[in-house]
Short mmCIF file of C-alpha atoms in Angstrom, two decimals:
data_model
loop_
_atom_site.label_atom_id
_atom_site.label_comp_id
_atom_site.label_asym_id
_atom_site.label_seq_id
_atom_site.Cartn_x
_atom_site.Cartn_y
_atom_site.Cartn_z
CA MET A 1 25.62 5.50 -28.31
CA SER A 2 25.68 7.89 -31.25
CA ALA A 3 28.18 7.67 -34.07
CA SER A 4 30.48 9.98 -32.14
CA ASN A 5 30.23 7.63 -29.15
CA LYS A 6 28.70 10.39 -27.05
CA LEU A 7 25.60 9.65 -25.05
CA GLY A 8 22.81 11.89 -26.35
CA LYS A 9 21.10 14.48 -24.20
CA GLY A 10 17.85 12.55 -24.41
CA MET A 11 19.41 9.37 -23.04
CA LYS A 12 21.20 11.31 -20.33
CA PHE A 13 17.90 12.89 -19.34
CA LEU A 14 16.26 9.46 -19.21
CA SER A 15 19.14 8.14 -17.11
CA VAL A 16 18.47 10.85 -14.53
CA ILE A 17 14.77 10.00 -14.41
CA LEU A 18 15.56 6.29 -14.20
CA GLY A 19 18.01 6.97 -11.38
CA ALA A 20 15.37 8.82 -9.39
CA LEU A 21 12.72 6.14 -9.92
CA LEU A 22 15.06 3.24 -9.21
CA MET A 23 16.67 4.69 -6.10
CA GLY A 24 13.28 5.85 -4.81
CA PHE A 25 11.99 2.28 -4.85
CA LEU A 26 15.23 0.74 -3.60
CA TRP A 27 15.60 3.14 -0.68
CA ARG A 28 11.99 2.57 0.33
CA ALA A 29 12.48 -1.20 0.24
CA ARG A 30 15.79 -0.79 2.10
CA GLY A 31 15.14 -1.15 5.80
CA THR A 32 12.14 -3.47 5.49
CA HIS A 33 12.55 -7.10 6.48
CA GLY A 34 15.07 -8.86 4.27
CA PHE A 35 16.43 -5.54 3.02
CA GLY A 36 17.76 -4.23 6.33
CA SER A 37 21.13 -3.08 7.71
CA PHE A 38 24.27 -3.75 5.64
CA TRP A 39 22.44 -6.21 3.42
CA GLY A 40 19.77 -3.74 2.37
CA VAL A 41 22.22 -0.97 1.49
CA ALA A 42 24.32 -3.53 -0.42
CA ILE A 43 21.22 -4.43 -2.46
CA VAL A 44 20.76 -0.75 -3.26
CA GLY A 45 24.37 -0.59 -4.41
CA SER A 46 24.18 -3.77 -6.47
CA VAL A 47 21.15 -2.65 -8.50
CA PHE A 48 21.97 1.06 -8.80
CA THR A 49 25.48 0.19 -10.00
CA LEU A 50 23.91 -1.90 -12.76
CA LEU A 51 22.10 1.24 -13.95
CA ILE A 52 25.36 3.22 -14.05
CA PHE A 53 27.09 0.45 -16.01
CA ALA A 54 24.12 -0.09 -18.33
CA VAL A 55 24.15 3.57 -19.37
CA TYR A 56 27.81 4.54 -19.12
CA GLY A 57 29.64 1.21 -19.06
CA ASN A 58 30.76 1.03 -22.71
CA ARG A 59 34.25 2.15 -21.70
CA SER A 60 37.41 0.16 -21.16
CA LYS A 61 37.93 1.23 -17.55
CA MET A 62 34.47 -0.01 -16.51
CA LYS A 63 35.77 -3.48 -15.67
CA PHE A 64 33.43 -6.34 -14.86
CA GLU A 65 34.82 -6.89 -11.36
CA LEU A 66 33.98 -3.30 -10.42
CA MET A 67 30.28 -3.91 -11.03
CA PRO A 68 29.50 -6.34 -8.19
CA MET A 69 32.06 -4.56 -6.02
CA GLY A 70 29.70 -1.58 -6.00
CA ALA A 71 27.36 -3.57 -3.77
CA LEU A 72 30.06 -4.13 -1.18
CA LEU A 73 31.29 -0.53 -1.18
CA CYS A 74 27.75 0.83 -0.93
CA GLY A 75 26.91 -1.40 2.03
CA ILE A 76 30.02 -0.59 4.06
CA THR A 77 28.49 2.65 5.37
CA VAL A 78 25.42 1.86 7.46
CA PRO A 79 24.79 4.69 9.93
CA ALA A 80 21.96 4.50 12.45
CA TRP A 81 19.27 7.14 12.07
CA GLY A 82 16.25 6.06 14.06
CA CYS A 83 16.37 9.06 16.39
CA VAL A 84 18.24 11.95 14.79
CA ILE A 85 15.43 12.47 12.28
CA SER A 86 13.40 14.30 14.94
CA MET A 87 16.11 16.88 15.63
CA PRO A 88 15.33 19.28 12.73
CA GLY A 89 11.89 19.52 14.34
CA SER A 90 13.53 20.73 17.57
CA VAL A 91 12.58 17.58 19.49
CA ILE A 92 14.58 14.84 21.19
CA ARG A 93 13.28 12.08 23.45
CA SER A 94 14.76 9.75 26.01
CA VAL A 95 13.63 6.64 24.04
CA VAL A 96 13.51 4.69 27.33
CA PRO A 97 11.87 6.08 30.50
CA PHE A 98 13.87 7.29 33.46
CA SER A 99 13.60 5.26 36.66
CA GLY A 100 10.21 5.63 38.26
CA GLU A 101 8.60 7.05 35.12
CA ALA A 102 6.17 5.20 32.90
CA GLU A 103 6.80 7.11 29.67
CA GLU A 104 9.79 8.52 27.83
CA THR A 105 10.84 12.12 28.40
CA PHE A 106 10.76 14.74 25.64
CA SER A 107 13.08 17.72 25.44
CA SER A 108 13.77 20.56 23.02
CA VAL A 109 16.83 21.04 20.84
CA GLY A 110 17.88 23.86 18.55
CA GLY A 111 16.23 23.22 15.18
CA GLY A 112 19.14 24.74 13.26
CA ARG A 113 21.69 22.57 15.00
CA GLY A 114 19.39 19.58 14.60
CA THR A 115 19.31 20.26 10.87
CA VAL A 116 23.11 20.37 10.80
CA MET A 117 23.16 16.96 12.46
CA MET A 118 20.78 15.66 9.79
CA LEU A 119 23.02 17.07 7.05
CA LEU A 120 26.01 15.31 8.61
CA LEU A 121 24.08 12.05 8.51
CA GLY A 122 23.35 12.51 4.82
CA PHE A 123 26.87 13.63 3.97
CA SER A 124 28.23 10.31 5.16
CA LEU A 125 25.36 8.13 3.95
CA LEU A 126 27.07 6.82 0.79
CA CYS A 127 30.55 8.23 1.29
CA VAL A 128 32.60 5.18 0.22
CA TYR A 129 30.21 4.50 -2.66
CA SER A 130 30.49 8.13 -3.79
CA VAL A 131 34.27 7.79 -4.11
CA TYR A 132 33.78 4.52 -5.99
CA ILE A 133 31.47 6.24 -8.50
CA GLY A 134 34.03 8.99 -8.94
CA THR A 135 36.75 6.48 -9.79
CA LEU A 136 34.60 5.05 -12.59
CA PHE A 137 34.76 8.37 -14.44
CA SER A 138 38.19 9.69 -13.53
CA ARG A 139 41.22 9.57 -15.81
CA ARG A 140 43.18 7.58 -13.25
CA GLU A 141 43.23 3.79 -13.37
CA TYR A 142 42.31 2.17 -10.04
CA LYS A 143 43.15 -1.31 -8.83
CA PHE A 144 41.74 -3.38 -6.00
CA TRP A 145 44.35 -2.16 -3.56
CA HIS A 146 43.20 1.43 -4.12
CA TYR A 147 39.67 0.51 -3.02
CA ALA A 148 41.11 -1.39 -0.05
CA VAL A 149 42.93 1.81 0.92
CA PHE A 150 39.70 3.82 0.69
CA CYS A 151 37.91 1.31 2.93
CA ALA A 152 40.75 1.30 5.45
CA VAL A 153 40.83 5.10 5.51
CA PHE A 154 37.08 5.24 6.07
CA LEU A 155 37.19 2.82 8.98
CA ALA A 156 40.33 4.33 10.55
CA ALA A 157 39.12 7.94 10.29
CA GLY A 158 35.76 7.02 11.80
CA ALA A 159 37.36 5.13 14.67
CA ILE A 160 39.72 8.03 15.46
CA ALA A 161 36.87 10.53 15.42
CA LYS A 162 34.71 8.35 17.67
CA ALA A 163 37.54 8.03 20.17
CA THR A 164 38.47 11.73 20.23
CA PHE A 165 36.95 14.97 18.97
CA SER A 166 33.41 13.83 18.04
CA HIS A 167 32.41 14.08 21.71
CA SER A 168 33.68 17.66 21.96
CA LEU A 169 31.74 18.61 18.82
CA MET A 170 28.65 17.17 20.46
CA ASN A 171 28.82 19.98 23.00
CA LEU A 172 28.59 22.48 20.14
CA LEU A 173 26.12 20.75 17.84
CA ALA A 174 23.86 18.96 20.30
CA PRO A 175 24.55 19.94 23.93
CA GLU A 176 20.97 18.99 24.83
CA VAL A 177 21.68 15.41 23.76
CA THR A 178 24.87 15.30 25.84
CA ASP A 179 23.09 16.72 28.89
CA GLY A 180 20.24 14.26 28.50
CA PHE A 181 22.66 11.34 28.14
CA LYS A 182 24.55 12.41 31.27
CA LYS A 183 21.28 12.42 33.20
CA GLY A 184 20.48 9.00 31.76
CA LEU A 185 23.87 7.66 32.87
CA ALA A 186 23.32 9.02 36.37
CA ASP A 187 19.90 7.39 36.35
CA ILE A 188 21.39 3.93 35.74
CA GLY A 189 24.21 4.51 38.23
CA PHE A 190 27.08 4.99 35.77
CA GLU A 191 29.68 7.23 37.43
CA GLY A 192 31.74 8.20 34.38
CA GLY A 193 31.01 10.84 31.74
CA ALA A 194 29.32 10.57 28.36
CA ARG A 195 32.56 10.04 26.43
CA GLN A 196 33.75 7.35 28.83
CA ALA A 197 30.44 5.52 28.58
CA TYR A 198 30.59 5.62 24.78
CA LEU A 199 34.16 4.38 24.62
CA GLU A 200 33.49 1.54 27.04
CA HIS A 201 30.63 0.40 24.82
CA MET A 202 31.88 1.60 21.41
CA GLY A 203 29.88 0.16 18.58
CA SER A 204 27.20 -1.23 20.90
CA MET A 205 24.11 0.70 19.91
CA SER A 206 22.07 -1.92 21.75
CA TRP A 207 23.66 -0.76 25.03
CA GLY A 208 23.01 2.88 24.23
CA LYS A 209 19.33 2.17 23.60
CA LYS A 210 18.96 1.03 27.22
CA VAL A 211 20.05 4.41 28.64
CA PRO A 212 17.77 7.47 28.51
CA PHE A 213 18.92 9.68 25.59
CA GLY A 214 21.69 7.13 24.93
CA ARG A 215 20.52 6.23 21.47
CA TYR A 216 20.59 9.88 20.42
CA TYR A 217 24.11 10.30 21.77
CA PHE A 218 25.44 7.18 20.06
CA GLU A 219 23.82 8.13 16.75
CA CYS A 220 25.08 11.73 16.80
CA VAL A 221 28.65 10.67 17.58
CA GLU A 222 28.45 8.24 14.68
CA HIS A 223 27.18 10.89 12.26
CA ILE A 224 29.91 13.35 13.19
CA SER A 225 32.55 10.64 12.89
CA PHE A 226 31.35 9.28 9.55
CA ALA A 227 31.07 12.80 8.11
CA PHE A 228 34.71 13.27 9.08
CA SER A 229 35.49 9.97 7.35
CA ALA A 230 33.76 11.26 4.21
CA LEU A 231 35.94 14.38 4.20
CA VAL A 232 39.09 12.33 4.74
CA LEU A 233 38.12 10.05 1.83
CA ILE A 234 37.72 13.06 -0.46
CA LEU A 235 41.10 14.41 0.65
CA THR A 236 42.65 10.99 0.12
CA ALA A 237 41.46 10.97 -3.49
CA LEU A 238 42.56 14.58 -3.99
CA ILE A 239 45.93 14.57 -2.24
CA ALA A 240 47.15 10.98 -1.99
CA PHE A 241 45.91 9.86 -5.42
CA ARG A 242 45.94 13.31 -7.07
CA ASP A 243 42.51 12.70 -8.55
CA LYS A 244 40.48 15.91 -8.75
CA ILE A 245 37.64 14.27 -10.65
CA THR A 246 37.01 11.53 -8.09
CA ALA A 247 37.26 14.03 -5.24
CA CYS A 248 34.83 16.43 -6.93
CA VAL A 249 32.30 13.74 -7.84
CA ALA A 250 32.43 12.29 -4.32
CA LEU A 251 31.97 15.72 -2.75
CA LEU A 252 28.97 16.52 -4.94
CA ILE A 253 27.32 13.13 -4.32
CA ASN A 254 27.79 13.50 -0.56
CA LEU A 255 26.24 16.97 -0.69
CA VAL A 256 23.31 15.61 -2.71
CA CYS A 257 22.76 12.88 -0.13
CA ALA A 258 22.95 15.40 2.71
CA VAL A 259 20.36 17.69 1.15
CA SER A 260 18.12 14.80 0.01
CA ILE A 261 17.68 13.09 3.38
CA THR A 262 17.27 16.45 5.14
CA LEU A 263 14.62 17.78 2.74
CA ALA A 264 12.77 14.46 2.86
CA ASP A 265 12.73 14.73 6.66
CA TYR A 266 9.76 17.03 6.16
CA PHE A 267 7.64 13.86 6.24
CA GLN A 268 8.93 13.16 9.75
CA ILE A 269 8.58 16.59 11.37
CA CYS A 270 5.84 18.39 9.43
CA ASN A 271 3.27 17.87 12.22
CA TYR A 272 5.55 18.85 15.09
CA LYS A 273 4.34 21.83 17.09
CA THR A 274 7.94 22.96 17.35
CA GLY A 275 10.45 24.02 14.70
CA PHE A 276 10.12 26.42 11.80
CA ILE A 277 7.72 24.23 9.77
CA SER A 278 5.04 24.67 12.42
CA SER A 279 4.98 28.40 11.65
CA LEU A 280 4.55 27.91 7.90
CA ASN A 281 1.15 28.05 6.26
CA VAL A 282 1.25 24.49 4.90
CA PRO A 283 -2.16 23.05 3.92
CA SER A 284 -3.32 20.29 6.21
CA TYR A 285 -3.49 17.77 3.37
CA LEU A 286 0.24 18.26 2.77
CA ARG A 287 1.18 17.66 6.39
CA ILE A 288 1.90 13.98 5.91
CA THR A 289 3.85 12.14 8.57
CA SER A 290 5.18 8.93 7.07
CA TRP A 291 8.38 6.98 7.61
CA SER A 292 8.01 5.13 4.30
CA LEU A 293 7.37 8.34 2.35
CA TRP A 294 10.48 9.85 3.96
CA GLU A 295 12.54 6.87 2.81
CA PHE A 296 11.10 6.96 -0.70
CA THR A 297 11.65 10.70 -1.10
CA THR A 298 15.19 10.41 0.21
CA GLY A 299 16.00 7.76 -2.38
CA PHE A 300 14.21 9.58 -5.19
CA LEU A 301 16.17 12.78 -4.60
CA MET A 302 19.47 10.92 -4.16
CA GLY A 303 19.04 8.89 -7.34
CA PHE A 304 18.08 12.00 -9.30
CA GLY A 305 21.08 13.93 -7.96
CA ILE A 306 23.67 11.17 -8.44
CA MET A 307 22.69 10.48 -12.05
CA LEU A 308 22.47 14.23 -12.77
CA ILE A 309 26.04 14.69 -11.52
CA ILE A 310 27.23 11.91 -13.84
CA ALA A 311 25.20 13.28 -16.76
CA LEU A 312 26.80 16.73 -16.37
CA LEU A 313 30.35 15.38 -16.47
CA PRO A 314 32.35 16.31 -19.60
CA ASN A 315 31.67 14.03 -22.57
CA GLU A 316 35.30 12.97 -22.65
CA LEU A 317 34.75 11.26 -19.28
CA THR A 318 31.43 9.58 -20.08
CA ALA A 319 31.46 8.89 -23.84
CA GLY A 320 31.41 5.28 -24.92
CA LYS A 321 34.37 3.95 -26.84
CA LYS A 322 35.20 0.98 -29.02
CA TYR A 323 37.71 -1.05 -27.08
CA ARG A 324 39.20 -4.46 -26.67
CA SER A 325 38.52 -5.98 -23.28
CA GLU A 326 41.58 -6.20 -21.08
CA PRO A 327 41.56 -8.12 -17.80
CA PHE A 328 41.26 -6.15 -14.60
CA ILE A 329 43.36 -8.85 -12.91
CA ASN A 330 46.13 -10.38 -15.02
CA ASN A 331 46.53 -13.54 -12.95
CA LYS A 332 43.71 -15.72 -14.24
CA ALA A 333 43.49 -17.85 -11.08
CA LEU A 334 43.06 -14.75 -8.95
CA ARG A 335 40.68 -13.28 -11.55
CA TYR A 336 38.60 -16.45 -11.32
CA VAL A 337 38.38 -16.37 -7.52
CA ILE A 338 37.61 -12.65 -7.27
CA ASN A 339 34.91 -12.78 -9.93
CA LEU A 340 33.34 -15.87 -8.40
CA LEU A 341 33.20 -14.37 -4.91
CA LEU A 342 31.96 -10.93 -5.96
CA ILE A 343 29.30 -12.25 -8.36
CA THR A 344 28.09 -14.74 -5.76
CA PHE A 345 27.80 -12.00 -3.14
CA ALA A 346 26.08 -9.34 -5.24
CA TYR A 347 23.88 -11.41 -7.53
CA VAL A 348 23.26 -14.61 -5.57
CA LEU A 349 23.58 -14.18 -1.81
CA LEU A 350 21.86 -10.79 -1.61
CA PRO A 351 18.73 -11.72 -3.61
CA VAL A 352 18.52 -15.23 -2.11
CA ARG A 353 18.78 -13.88 1.43
CA ALA A 354 16.06 -11.29 0.77
CA LEU A 355 13.80 -13.94 -0.80
CA CYS A 356 14.16 -16.47 2.01
CA MET A 357 13.76 -13.95 4.80
CA ARG A 358 10.67 -12.31 3.33
CA VAL A 359 8.96 -15.52 2.23
CA PHE A 360 9.51 -17.32 5.54
CA ARG A 361 8.46 -14.25 7.55
CA THR A 362 5.29 -14.08 5.44
CA LEU A 363 4.60 -17.74 6.21
CA GLU A 364 5.25 -17.09 9.89
CA ASP A 365 2.87 -14.11 9.88
CA ARG A 366 0.22 -16.35 8.32
CA GLN A 367 0.93 -18.88 11.12
CA ILE A 368 1.90 -21.51 8.56
CA LEU A 369 5.40 -21.88 10.01
CA SER A 370 7.04 -21.07 13.34
CA ASP A 371 10.65 -20.85 14.60
CA ILE A 372 11.85 -19.86 11.15
CA ASP A 373 15.37 -18.63 12.02
CA LEU A 374 17.15 -21.94 11.43
CA ILE A 375 15.04 -22.69 8.35
CA GLU A 376 16.03 -19.33 6.85
CA ILE A 377 19.73 -19.91 7.41
CA VAL A 378 19.64 -23.41 5.95
CA CYS A 379 17.61 -22.30 2.95
CA ILE A 380 19.91 -19.36 2.22
CA ALA A 381 23.00 -21.54 2.55
CA VAL A 382 21.70 -24.38 0.37
CA ILE A 383 20.44 -22.20 -2.50
CA THR A 384 23.55 -19.98 -2.48
CA ALA A 385 25.85 -23.01 -2.43
CA ALA A 386 24.01 -24.64 -5.33
CA VAL A 387 24.22 -21.53 -7.50
CA PHE A 388 27.85 -21.05 -6.42
CA VAL A 389 28.73 -24.46 -7.84
CA VAL A 390 27.05 -23.66 -11.16
CA LEU A 391 28.86 -20.32 -11.35
CA ALA A 392 32.16 -21.96 -10.44
CA VAL A 393 31.85 -24.33 -13.40
CA LYS A 394 30.77 -21.56 -15.79
CA LEU A 395 33.54 -19.18 -14.78
CA LYS A 396 36.13 -21.96 -14.90
CA LYS A 397 35.37 -22.53 -18.58
CA ASN A 398 35.55 -18.83 -19.43
CA ILE A 399 38.39 -17.60 -17.22
CA LEU A 400 40.60 -20.60 -16.42
CA ASP A 401 40.15 -22.67 -19.58
CA LYS A 402 39.71 -19.94 -22.21
CA ASN A 403 41.52 -17.14 -20.32
CA LEU A 404 38.77 -14.64 -21.13
CA PRO A 405 39.17 -11.19 -19.53
CA VAL A 406 35.50 -11.28 -18.42
CA PRO A 407 33.51 -13.99 -16.61
CA PHE A 408 30.77 -14.07 -19.28
CA LYS A 409 31.03 -13.66 -23.04
CA MET A 410 29.68 -10.13 -23.11
CA LYS A 411 30.76 -6.63 -22.30
CA PRO A 412 30.12 -5.45 -18.74
CA CYS A 413 27.67 -2.84 -20.07
CA ASP A 414 25.63 -5.50 -21.88
CA PHE A 415 25.57 -7.74 -18.82
CA ALA A 416 24.49 -4.76 -16.69
CA ALA A 417 21.67 -3.83 -19.07
CA LYS A 418 20.23 -7.35 -18.97
CA ALA A 419 20.84 -7.92 -15.26
CA LEU A 420 19.24 -4.59 -14.34
CA LEU A 421 16.00 -5.58 -16.04
CA TRP A 422 15.76 -8.94 -14.28
CA PHE A 423 17.00 -7.89 -10.85
CA SER A 424 14.78 -4.81 -10.76
CA ILE A 425 11.75 -6.95 -11.61
CA TYR A 426 12.88 -9.56 -9.06
CA TYR A 427 13.11 -7.08 -6.18
CA ILE A 428 9.91 -5.30 -7.20
CA VAL A 429 7.95 -8.58 -7.19
CA LEU A 430 9.58 -9.65 -3.94
CA TYR A 431 8.72 -6.38 -2.22
CA PHE A 432 5.14 -6.07 -3.45
CA PHE A 433 4.09 -9.70 -3.01
CA THR A 434 5.43 -10.41 0.47
CA LEU A 435 4.87 -9.02 3.96
CA GLU A 436 3.20 -5.73 4.82
CA ALA A 437 3.47 -3.98 1.46
CA SER A 438 2.06 -6.88 -0.52
CA ILE A 439 -0.47 -6.43 -3.28
CA PRO A 440 -2.32 -9.60 -2.16
CA THR A 441 -2.78 -8.05 1.30
CA PHE A 442 -4.24 -4.90 -0.22
CA ILE A 443 -6.57 -6.83 -2.54
CA TYR A 444 -7.72 -8.97 0.38
CA ARG A 445 -8.62 -5.87 2.37
CA ILE A 446 -10.61 -4.38 -0.50
CA VAL A 447 -12.51 -7.62 -1.16
CA LYS A 448 -13.25 -8.03 2.52
CA SER A 449 -14.41 -4.46 2.92
CA PRO A 450 -14.39 -1.84 0.11
CA SER A 451 -14.06 0.90 2.71
CA ASN A 452 -10.53 -0.37 3.40
CA VAL A 453 -9.35 1.34 0.23
CA VAL A 454 -8.65 4.36 2.40
CA ASP A 455 -7.10 2.30 5.20
CA MET A 456 -3.37 2.16 4.48
CA THR A 457 -2.36 0.88 7.92
CA GLY A 458 0.78 -1.20 7.47
CA ILE A 459 0.96 -0.55 3.72
CA GLU A 460 0.79 3.25 3.67
CA TYR A 461 1.31 4.88 0.28
CA PHE A 462 2.31 1.56 -1.23
CA TYR A 463 0.55 2.59 -4.45
CA VAL A 464 3.01 5.50 -4.77
CA TYR A 465 5.93 3.08 -4.67
CA LEU A 466 4.17 0.67 -7.01
CA ILE A 467 3.60 3.41 -9.59
CA ASP A 468 7.23 4.45 -9.22
CA ALA A 469 8.45 0.89 -9.79
CA LEU A 470 6.19 0.35 -12.79
CA LEU A 471 7.27 3.66 -14.32
CA PHE A 472 10.87 2.59 -14.04
CA GLU A 473 10.21 -0.60 -16.00
CA ILE A 474 8.05 1.19 -18.58
CA ILE A 475 10.80 3.71 -19.26
CA TYR A 476 13.77 1.36 -18.93
CA ILE A 477 12.67 -1.46 -21.24
CA PRO A 478 12.62 0.65 -24.45
CA SER A 479 15.70 2.56 -23.21
CA LYS A 480 17.55 -0.75 -22.81
CA ARG A 481 16.84 -1.66 -26.41
CA ARG A 482 18.05 1.74 -27.55
CA LEU A 483 21.27 1.41 -25.56
CA SER A 484 21.94 -2.09 -26.88
CA SER A 485 21.39 -1.01 -30.49
CA ARG A 486 23.95 1.79 -30.24
CA ARG A 487 26.90 0.02 -28.63
#
C-alpha cells in the first residue's frame, strides 16, 4: 500500500494479470480427477479468494472467516455442461443411441440460440460467488445470516424455475432439444411429456443420460434455472439489502463469466462444418479442438475479468486502511467452532482429498494398487482428522484462551498472502506430477522416443498450462514481498 493507503496502478495491473494466470490454471485443473464436481470448484474458490484477500484484504471488513467461506460459496454452483458446449456450433447429439441403432444420432440446432444457451450457462457459473465478492467491497456490513439468505434464495429460485417456466423457455431457446428428448422418451416407452419426465427425475442427471437427447434437456433446463437464480440473487442484493455495489459487481462478474466461457467455446466448435465459424477464413493451424484448452481459456478470461472489475472500483472501496481487528463473531465459542470448521474445509479437506485421490489413482494406473476407493476414503479421513486436532488446539489457544478476534496472530491479508504462495505451489505440483498431465509422464515419453515430443495424447497442451503456472509464481513472489512491505 502507498502512504495514502491506495493500491497503486501498477499493483492493480499485476493483480489483474495474476488473476488471469491463476484462474487459468485452476479452471484447467478443475474437472480432472481429484478436482471434479463441487470439490473442484470449491478449490478454485479457496485459492482465488486468497488472491483477492492478499491484494485487497488490508481492510477491516475483510474478516478472516470470510476467506475460507469463499471456497464454500464458489462450490455451491456446479452446473453440468458436457453437452451444451456443442450448441453454438449448431450441433446436438442423442448421446445414447435410439433402439435398434448402433450409434448416436446427430441433429442441427440454431447456432444463435445455442450461443444464448451457452451464455446462460456462463451467467450462472459463479453466481453465488459473484455476490460474495461484491459484499467484500460494498459499504454494507454482512453477517453469516446474510450469506445464508443468499444461498437459500439461490436454491429456492433454481428449484422454482426447474419446476415451472424453464420448460416453456426451452421451447423458445432450444425446441430441437425438446423434440429430440420427446422422441427419446417415446423410444424408451415413457408415456408422459418432457416436463413430466424431468420432474419425476429432478436432479438425476444420471437418468437423463440414459435417454436419447435427455442429457441435453436436463442440462439446458438447469442453465435456464440457474441463470434465473443469478438474476434473483442480484435483485436480492439490490432490493432486499439495498446494496447497489454488490448488485453491480455481481452482475458484471456474471456477464464476464458468460462471455468468457462462450468465447472459449471456440476450441470446442472451431472444426464443426456447421455454424458461423465454419464460414470464416480461419487458418488451419488455429483450428484447435481441445477440451483442456477450452477450460484453460475460460478460466484465464474469467480471472482477468473478475480482477479487472475489482481494480476499476473506486479507491474508497478498495484502499487499504489502518484498523484494529474486530471479531466477525462476538461469541468466542461460536467464533472458535466456525473458524475451525471453515479452515478445515477450505485448507485441509480440499487439498488432502485432491492429494489422496490423485496419488492413489496414479498408483492404480501404474497397477501398483487396486480397489483404491476404500483406501482413499480412509486416507482422507485419517489425515484430515489429524490436522483437525492440531488446528483445534491452536485455535483454542488463540480464540478461547486469549479471545483473539482472528484464529492466527496475523491480519487476514497477511495470512492470505502466505497461504496463496504455498497452496498455489501445492496444487501446481499435485497437478503436474500426477496422472495424465504429469511431467514425469512427458519426460518418460521423450526418453523412450524423442518423436513423442509432438505426441500430446492424454497431456495435450500441458506445456501451456505449465508456463502459465510458472509465470504466476514468478510474478507473484516479488509482488507478495511488495504487498507485505506496504501494509
